[in-house]
Amino acid sequence: MTKDPFSETSDRVRVPTYMITLKRACERGHFDHGWLKTWHTFSFSDYHDPKHTHFRSLRVINEDRVEPDQGFDTHGHRDMEIITYILEGELQHKDSMGNGSVIRPGDVQRMSAGTGVEHSEFNPSKKSSVHLLQIWIFPEKKNLEPSYEQTHFTESERKNKLKLVASHDGREGSVKINQDATLYASILDTKNELSARLNKGRAAWVQVAKGALEVNGTRLEEGDGAAISDEAELKIKALAQSEFILFDLA
């Protein structure tokens, strides 16, 4: 496609005019800082892609690999829902609200930055890197009280099913986010299939963390993302052993 597949609907929200629009892994912003290798799906820091600044309320998907005994020094955020999803390794978290934890595969951490919070993230291992996705979602309103939540979802809970891991109301044990958005995580065996319904007016984003999928006939490789709208149903098939996150967005 040569024309911009996104159309402006407000000063902040951009929705695709086509049903499925891809952001390939190779098209992401990439930086190698030595201690950190990072890939940005949407515009972030020194990477700017005017066609991919965000999708609906989804603002950031960063894939990070942090070297052993390295990490992000204390820094601040505000007015953002920040979700951390670990793929391999461990990440140590500390914040100005007094929270301290180690996040491991299967854990979903949600930090609502609200009026302002400072935190640090550090790989405590002396030998192994940590591989993670950090996700930012616009909150439904500004100046919320900062808060924190962390929940573990076993591999069996996510195996060959769509496991609800984050939602607006915190239902079914999911972490609660301050936005009309729903996140599902799945580990899908080769050739297995899942389906998901999308209510009228809603859109989806599928992010492939590992493996390869076919979504409504479109192939997605590891690191690929897909913006999906005007579809009543998503049919997801694993072309290889895969792990992915599905976002259902207002």
PDB file of N, CA and C in Angstrom, residues 115-187:
ATOM      1  N   THR A 115      -0.679  10.759  38.704  1.00  0.00           N
ATOM      2  CA  THR A 115      -0.112  12.082  38.970  1.00  0.00           C
ATOM      3  C   THR A 115       1.410  12.085  39.008  1.00  0.00           C
ATOM      4  N   GLY A 116       2.004  10.907  38.987  1.00  0.00           N
ATOM      5  CA  GLY A 116       3.463  10.819  38.915  1.00  0.00           C
ATOM      6  C   GLY A 116       4.024   9.731  39.796  1.00  0.00           C
ATOM      7  N   VAL A 117       4.945   8.961  39.246  1.00  0.00           N
ATOM      8  CA  VAL A 117       5.613   7.905  40.000  1.00  0.00           C
ATOM      9  C   VAL A 117       7.018   7.740  39.441  1.00  0.00           C
ATOM     10  N   GLU A 118       7.943   7.359  40.301  1.00  0.00           N
ATOM     11  CA  GLU A 118       9.290   7.043  39.878  1.00  0.00           C
ATOM     12  C   GLU A 118       9.559   5.569  40.125  1.00  0.00           C
ATOM     13  N   HIS A 119      10.303   4.938  39.219  1.00  0.00           N
ATOM     14  CA  HIS A 119      10.622   3.527  39.422  1.00  0.00           C
ATOM     15  C   HIS A 119      11.931   3.185  38.741  1.00  0.00           C
ATOM     16  N   SER A 120      12.481   2.039  39.125  1.00  0.00           N
ATOM     17  CA  SER A 120      13.665   1.492  38.477  1.00  0.00           C
ATOM     18  C   SER A 120      13.383   0.041  38.131  1.00  0.00           C
ATOM     19  N   GLU A 121      14.060  -0.467  37.082  1.00  0.00           N
ATOM     20  CA  GLU A 121      13.907  -1.847  36.644  1.00  0.00           C
ATOM     21  C   GLU A 121      15.300  -2.400  36.376  1.00  0.00           C
ATOM     22  N   PHE A 122      15.604  -3.558  36.971  1.00  0.00           N
ATOM     23  CA  PHE A 122      16.975  -4.063  36.971  1.00  0.00           C
ATOM     24  C   PHE A 122      16.981  -5.567  36.778  1.00  0.00           C
ATOM     25  N   ASN A 123      17.898  -6.052  35.957  1.00  0.00           N
ATOM     26  CA  ASN A 123      18.069  -7.485  35.780  1.00  0.00           C
ATOM     27  C   ASN A 123      18.988  -8.001  36.888  1.00  0.00           C
ATOM     28  N   PRO A 124      18.457  -8.769  37.843  1.00  0.00           N
ATOM     29  CA  PRO A 124      19.280  -9.194  38.985  1.00  0.00           C
ATOM     30  C   PRO A 124      20.213 -10.358  38.672  1.00  0.00           C
ATOM     31  N   SER A 125      20.072 -10.989  37.512  1.00  0.00           N
ATOM     32  CA  SER A 125      20.893 -12.144  37.178  1.00  0.00           C
ATOM     33  C   SER A 125      22.321 -11.722  36.838  1.00  0.00           C
ATOM     34  N   LYS A 126      23.267 -12.554  37.217  1.00  0.00           N
ATOM     35  CA  LYS A 126      24.670 -12.328  36.860  1.00  0.00           C
ATOM     36  C   LYS A 126      25.033 -13.032  35.556  1.00  0.00           C
ATOM     37  N   LYS A 127      24.115 -13.875  35.032  1.00  0.00           N
ATOM     38  CA  LYS A 127      24.444 -14.700  33.871  1.00  0.00           C
ATOM     39  C   LYS A 127      23.486 -14.526  32.689  1.00  0.00           C
ATOM     40  N   SER A 128      22.194 -14.326  32.965  1.00  0.00           N
ATOM     41  CA  SER A 128      21.190 -14.394  31.908  1.00  0.00           C
ATOM     42  C   SER A 128      20.555 -13.037  31.644  1.00  0.00           C
ATOM     43  N   SER A 129      20.258 -12.764  30.380  1.00  0.00           N
ATOM     44  CA  SER A 129      19.525 -11.553  30.038  1.00  0.00           C
ATOM     45  C   SER A 129      18.044 -11.741  30.374  1.00  0.00           C
ATOM     46  N   VAL A 130      17.318 -10.648  30.413  1.00  0.00           N
ATOM     47  CA  VAL A 130      15.873 -10.690  30.601  1.00  0.00           C
ATOM     48  C   VAL A 130      15.222 -10.158  29.335  1.00  0.00           C
ATOM     49  N   HIS A 131      14.187 -10.864  28.877  1.00  0.00           N
ATOM     50  CA  HIS A 131      13.477 -10.541  27.638  1.00  0.00           C
ATOM     51  C   HIS A 131      12.049 -10.190  28.018  1.00  0.00           C
ATOM     52  N   LEU A 132      11.577  -9.020  27.655  1.00  0.00           N
ATOM     53  CA  LEU A 132      10.273  -8.559  28.103  1.00  0.00           C
ATOM     54  C   LEU A 132       9.589  -7.689  27.072  1.00  0.00           C
ATOM     55  N   LEU A 133       8.285  -7.549  27.251  1.00  0.00           N
ATOM     56  CA  LEU A 133       7.492  -6.552  26.546  1.00  0.00           C
ATOM     57  C   LEU A 133       7.042  -5.517  27.559  1.00  0.00           C
ATOM     58  N   GLN A 134       7.263  -4.245  27.231  1.00  0.00           N
ATOM     59  CA  GLN A 134       6.679  -3.185  28.048  1.00  0.00           C
ATOM     60  C   GLN A 134       5.637  -2.474  27.201  1.00  0.00           C
ATOM     61  N   ILE A 135       4.447  -2.341  27.783  1.00  0.00           N
ATOM     62  CA  ILE A 135       3.261  -1.855  27.088  1.00  0.00           C
ATOM     63  C   ILE A 135       2.749  -0.614  27.812  1.00  0.00           C
ATOM     64  N   TRP A 136       2.458   0.425  27.065  1.00  0.00           N
ATOM     65  CA  TRP A 136       1.836   1.620  27.627  1.00  0.00           C
ATOM     66  C   TRP A 136       0.460   1.809  26.995  1.00  0.00           C
ATOM     67  N   ILE A 137      -0.501   2.150  27.833  1.00  0.00           N
ATOM     68  CA  ILE A 137      -1.870   2.423  27.386  1.00  0.00           C
ATOM     69  C   ILE A 137      -2.305   3.769  27.963  1.00  0.00           C
ATOM     70  N   PHE A 138      -2.898   4.614  27.116  1.00  0.00           N
ATOM     71  CA  PHE A 138      -3.422   5.879  27.614  1.00  0.00           C
ATOM     72  C   PHE A 138      -4.497   5.610  28.669  1.00  0.00           C
ATOM     73  N   PRO A 139      -4.483   6.303  29.803  1.00  0.00           N
ATOM     74  CA  PRO A 139      -5.564   6.143  30.778  1.00  0.00           C
ATOM     75  C   PRO A 139      -6.827   6.858  30.311  1.00  0.00           C
ATOM     76  N   GLU A 140      -7.950   6.489  30.928  1.00  0.00           N
ATOM     77  CA  GLU A 140      -9.219   7.112  30.545  1.00  0.00           C
ATOM     78  C   GLU A 140      -9.310   8.566  31.002  1.00  0.00           C
ATOM     79  N   LYS A 141      -8.517   8.927  32.004  1.00  0.00           N
ATOM     80  CA  LYS A 141      -8.444  10.324  32.419  1.00  0.00           C
ATOM     81  C   LYS A 141      -7.116  10.576  33.105  1.00  0.00           C
ATOM     82  N   LYS A 142      -6.730  11.833  33.167  1.00  0.00           N
ATOM     83  CA  LYS A 142      -5.457  12.222  33.752  1.00  0.00           C
ATOM     84  C   LYS A 142      -5.568  12.413  35.264  1.00  0.00           C
ATOM     85  N   ASN A 143      -4.403  12.488  35.887  1.00  0.00           N
ATOM     86  CA  ASN A 143      -4.269  12.823  37.309  1.00  0.00           C
ATOM     87  C   ASN A 143      -4.932  11.810  38.241  1.00  0.00           C
ATOM     88  N   LEU A 144      -4.881  10.540  37.850  1.00  0.00           N
ATOM     89  CA  LEU A 144      -5.345   9.484  38.739  1.00  0.00           C
ATOM     90  C   LEU A 144      -4.313   9.246  39.839  1.00  0.00           C
ATOM     91  N   GLU A 145      -4.753   8.640  40.927  1.00  0.00           N
ATOM     92  CA  GLU A 145      -3.831   8.292  41.995  1.00  0.00           C
ATOM     93  C   GLU A 145      -2.955   7.123  41.531  1.00  0.00           C
ATOM     94  N   PRO A 146      -1.628   7.234  41.659  1.00  0.00           N
ATOM     95  CA  PRO A 146      -0.761   6.134  41.237  1.00  0.00           C
ATOM     96  C   PRO A 146      -1.081   4.845  41.992  1.00  0.00           C
ATOM     97  N   SER A 147      -0.949   3.715  41.298  1.00  0.00           N
ATOM     98  CA  SER A 147      -1.220   2.421  41.922  1.00  0.00           C
ATOM     99  C   SER A 147      -0.433   1.329  41.223  1.00  0.00           C
ATOM    100  N   TYR A 148      -0.413   0.156  41.853  1.00  0.00           N
ATOM    101  CA  TYR A 148       0.438  -0.944  41.388  1.00  0.00           C
ATOM    102  C   TYR A 148      -0.273  -2.266  41.628  1.00  0.00           C
ATOM    103  N   GLU A 149      -0.058  -3.204  40.701  1.00  0.00           N
ATOM    104  CA  GLU A 149      -0.642  -4.538  40.836  1.00  0.00           C
ATOM    105  C   GLU A 149       0.210  -5.528  40.050  1.00  0.00           C
ATOM    106  N   GLN A 150       0.358  -6.730  40.605  1.00  0.00           N
ATOM    107  CA  GLN A 150       1.110  -7.779  39.922  1.00  0.00           C
ATOM    108  C   GLN A 150       0.419  -9.113  40.169  1.00  0.00           C
ATOM    109  N   THR A 151       0.175  -9.859  39.083  1.00  0.00           N
ATOM    110  CA  THR A 151      -0.527 -11.144  39.171  1.00  0.00           C
ATOM    111  C   THR A 151       0.202 -12.166  38.312  1.00  0.00           C
ATOM    112  N   HIS A 152       0.211 -13.416  38.772  1.00  0.00           N
ATOM    113  CA  HIS A 152       0.842 -14.500  38.029  1.00  0.00           C
ATOM    114  C   HIS A 152      -0.211 -15.346  37.325  1.00  0.00           C
ATOM    115  N   PHE A 153       0.073 -15.668  36.058  1.00  0.00           N
ATOM    116  CA  PHE A 153      -0.794 -16.541  35.267  1.00  0.00           C
ATOM    117  C   PHE A 153       0.051 -17.727  34.804  1.00  0.00           C
ATOM    118  N   THR A 154      -0.332 -18.931  35.220  1.00  0.00           N
ATOM    119  CA  THR A 154       0.466 -20.109  34.923  1.00  0.00           C
ATOM    120  C   THR A 154       0.471 -20.394  33.427  1.00  0.00           C
ATOM    121  N   GLU A 155       1.452 -21.164  33.009  1.00  0.00           N
ATOM    122  CA  GLU A 155       1.524 -21.550  31.604  1.00  0.00           C
ATOM    123  C   GLU A 155       0.288 -22.342  31.199  1.00  0.00           C
ATOM    124  N   SER A 156      -0.201 -23.203  32.090  1.00  0.00           N
ATOM    125  CA  SER A 156      -1.388 -23.998  31.764  1.00  0.00           C
ATOM    126  C   SER A 156      -2.621 -23.121  31.593  1.00  0.00           C
ATOM    127  N   GLU A 157      -2.686 -21.993  32.293  1.00  0.00           N
ATOM    128  CA  GLU A 157      -3.816 -21.070  32.131  1.00  0.00           C
ATOM    129  C   GLU A 157      -3.794 -20.405  30.759  1.00  0.00           C
ATOM    130  N   ARG A 158      -2.613 -20.250  30.190  1.00  0.00           N
ATOM    131  CA  ARG A 158      -2.459 -19.565  28.908  1.00  0.00           C
ATOM    132  C   ARG A 158      -2.320 -20.523  27.730  1.00  0.00           C
ATOM    133  N   LYS A 159      -2.143 -21.820  28.007  1.00  0.00           N
ATOM    134  CA  LYS A 159      -1.851 -22.803  26.961  1.00  0.00           C
ATOM    135  C   LYS A 159      -3.085 -23.107  26.133  1.00  0.00           C
ATOM    136  N   ASN A 160      -2.985 -22.815  24.834  1.00  0.00           N
ATOM    137  CA  ASN A 160      -4.030 -23.113  23.852  1.00  0.00           C
ATOM    138  C   ASN A 160      -5.386 -22.485  24.201  1.00  0.00           C
ATOM    139  N   LYS A 161      -5.319 -21.307  24.822  1.00  0.00           N
ATOM    140  CA  LYS A 161      -6.540 -20.547  25.118  1.00  0.00           C
ATOM    141  C   LYS A 161      -6.170 -19.076  25.231  1.00  0.00           C
ATOM    142  N   LEU A 162      -7.164 -18.222  25.162  1.00  0.00           N
ATOM    143  CA  LEU A 162      -6.970 -16.796  25.384  1.00  0.00           C
ATOM    144  C   LEU A 162      -7.233 -16.516  26.860  1.00  0.00           C
ATOM    145  N   LYS A 163      -6.183 -16.237  27.600  1.00  0.00           N
ATOM    146  CA  LYS A 163      -6.313 -15.982  29.023  1.00  0.00           C
ATOM    147  C   LYS A 163      -6.394 -14.488  29.275  1.00  0.00           C
ATOM    148  N   LEU A 164      -7.485 -14.060  29.905  1.00  0.00           N
ATOM    149  CA  LEU A 164      -7.650 -12.656  30.265  1.00  0.00           C
ATOM    150  C   LEU A 164      -6.609 -12.278  31.321  1.00  0.00           C
ATOM    151  N   VAL A 165      -5.765 -11.280  31.018  1.00  0.00           N
ATOM    152  CA  VAL A 165      -4.720 -10.883  31.960  1.00  0.00           C
ATOM    153  C   VAL A 165      -4.844  -9.428  32.417  1.00  0.00           C
ATOM    154  N   ALA A 166      -5.587  -8.596  31.673  1.00  0.00           N
ATOM    155  CA  ALA A 166      -5.793  -7.202  32.083  1.00  0.00           C
ATOM    156  C   ALA A 166      -7.127  -6.727  31.534  1.00  0.00           C
ATOM    157  N   SER A 167      -7.851  -5.963  32.357  1.00  0.00           N
ATOM    158  CA  SER A 167      -9.175  -5.492  31.943  1.00  0.00           C
ATOM    159  C   SER A 167      -9.545  -4.234  32.716  1.00  0.00           C
ATOM    160  N   HIS A 168     -10.582  -3.555  32.239  1.00  0.00           N
ATOM    161  CA  HIS A 168     -11.030  -2.319  32.877  1.00  0.00           C
ATOM    162  C   HIS A 168     -11.604  -2.572  34.264  1.00  0.00           C
ATOM    163  N   ASP A 169     -12.246  -3.735  34.446  1.00  0.00           N
ATOM    164  CA  ASP A 169     -12.887  -4.025  35.732  1.00  0.00           C
ATOM    165  C   ASP A 169     -12.152  -5.066  36.577  1.00  0.00           C
ATOM    166  N   GLY A 170     -11.022  -5.553  36.091  1.00  0.00           N
ATOM    167  CA  GLY A 170     -10.254  -6.513  36.861  1.00  0.00           C
ATOM    168  C   GLY A 170     -10.936  -7.858  37.034  1.00  0.00           C
ATOM    169  N   ARG A 171     -11.807  -8.204  36.106  1.00  0.00           N
ATOM    170  CA  ARG A 171     -12.570  -9.447  36.253  1.00  0.00           C
ATOM    171  C   ARG A 171     -11.681 -10.683  36.051  1.00  0.00           C
ATOM    172  N   GLU A 172     -12.164 -11.770  36.568  1.00  0.00           N
ATOM    173  CA  GLU A 172     -11.520 -13.085  36.408  1.00  0.00           C
ATOM    174  C   GLU A 172     -10.068 -13.092  36.855  1.00  0.00           C
ATOM    175  N   GLY A 173      -9.769 -12.269  37.847  1.00  0.00           N
ATOM    176  CA  GLY A 173      -8.421 -12.249  38.392  1.00  0.00           C
ATOM    177  C   GLY A 173      -7.404 -11.484  37.581  1.00  0.00           C
ATOM    178  N   SER A 174      -7.846 -10.775  36.546  1.00  0.00           N
ATOM    179  CA  SER A 174      -6.924  -9.980  35.726  1.00  0.00           C
ATOM    180  C   SER A 174      -6.526  -8.706  36.462  1.00  0.00           C
ATOM    181  N   VAL A 175      -5.392  -8.116  36.062  1.00  0.00           N
ATOM    182  CA  VAL A 175      -5.016  -6.830  36.637  1.00  0.00           C
ATOM    183  C   VAL A 175      -5.960  -5.761  36.082  1.00  0.00           C
ATOM    184  N   LYS A 176      -6.217  -4.757  36.885  1.00  0.00           N
ATOM    185  CA  LYS A 176      -7.180  -3.728  36.516  1.00  0.00           C
ATOM    186  C   LYS A 176      -6.462  -2.534  35.903  1.00  0.00           C
ATOM    187  N   ILE A 177      -6.912  -2.099  34.714  1.00  0.00           N
ATOM    188  CA  ILE A 177      -6.340  -0.933  34.066  1.00  0.00           C
ATOM    189  C   ILE A 177      -7.398   0.150  33.910  1.00  0.00           C
ATOM    190  N   ASN A 178      -6.949   1.388  33.946  1.00  0.00           N
ATOM    191  CA  ASN A 178      -7.857   2.538  33.879  1.00  0.00           C
ATOM    192  C   ASN A 178      -8.099   2.946  32.426  1.00  0.00           C
ATOM    193  N   GLN A 179      -8.679   2.015  31.671  1.00  0.00           N
ATOM    194  CA  GLN A 179      -9.005   2.266  30.271  1.00  0.00           C
ATOM    195  C   GLN A 179      -9.922   1.137  29.797  1.00  0.00           C
ATOM    196  N   ASP A 180     -10.772   1.449  28.829  1.00  0.00           N
ATOM    197  CA  ASP A 180     -11.655   0.438  28.246  1.00  0.00           C
ATOM    198  C   ASP A 180     -10.847  -0.387  27.248  1.00  0.00           C
ATOM    199  N   ALA A 181      -9.995  -1.237  27.781  1.00  0.00           N
ATOM    200  CA  ALA A 181      -9.128  -2.101  26.982  1.00  0.00           C
ATOM    201  C   ALA A 181      -9.014  -3.446  27.691  1.00  0.00           C
ATOM    202  N   THR A 182      -8.903  -4.503  26.904  1.00  0.00           N
ATOM    203  CA  THR A 182      -8.809  -5.852  27.445  1.00  0.00           C
ATOM    204  C   THR A 182      -7.629  -6.552  26.802  1.00  0.00           C
ATOM    205  N   LEU A 183      -6.803  -7.208  27.626  1.00  0.00           N
ATOM    206  CA  LEU A 183      -5.617  -7.894  27.130  1.00  0.00           C
ATOM    207  C   LEU A 183      -5.725  -9.383  27.424  1.00  0.00           C
ATOM    208  N   TYR A 184      -5.405 -10.180  26.411  1.00  0.00           N
ATOM    209  CA  TYR A 184      -5.369 -11.630  26.548  1.00  0.00           C
ATOM    210  C   TYR A 184      -3.973 -12.117  26.193  1.00  0.00           C
ATOM    211  N   ALA A 185      -3.477 -13.110  26.928  1.00  0.00           N
ATOM    212  CA  ALA A 185      -2.198 -13.737  26.624  1.00  0.00           C
ATOM    213  C   ALA A 185      -2.445 -15.195  26.261  1.00  0.00           C
ATOM    214  N   SER A 186      -1.628 -15.705  25.345  1.00  0.00           N
ATOM    215  CA  SER A 186      -1.809 -17.090  24.927  1.00  0.00           C
ATOM    216  C   SER A 186      -0.479 -17.703  24.526  1.00  0.00           C
ATOM    217  N   ILE A 187      -0.327 -18.989  24.849  1.00  0.00           N
ATOM    218  CA  ILE A 187       0.763 -19.826  24.351  1.00  0.00           C
ATOM    219  C   ILE A 187       0.097 -20.912  23.518  1.00  0.00           C
TER     220      ILE A 187
END
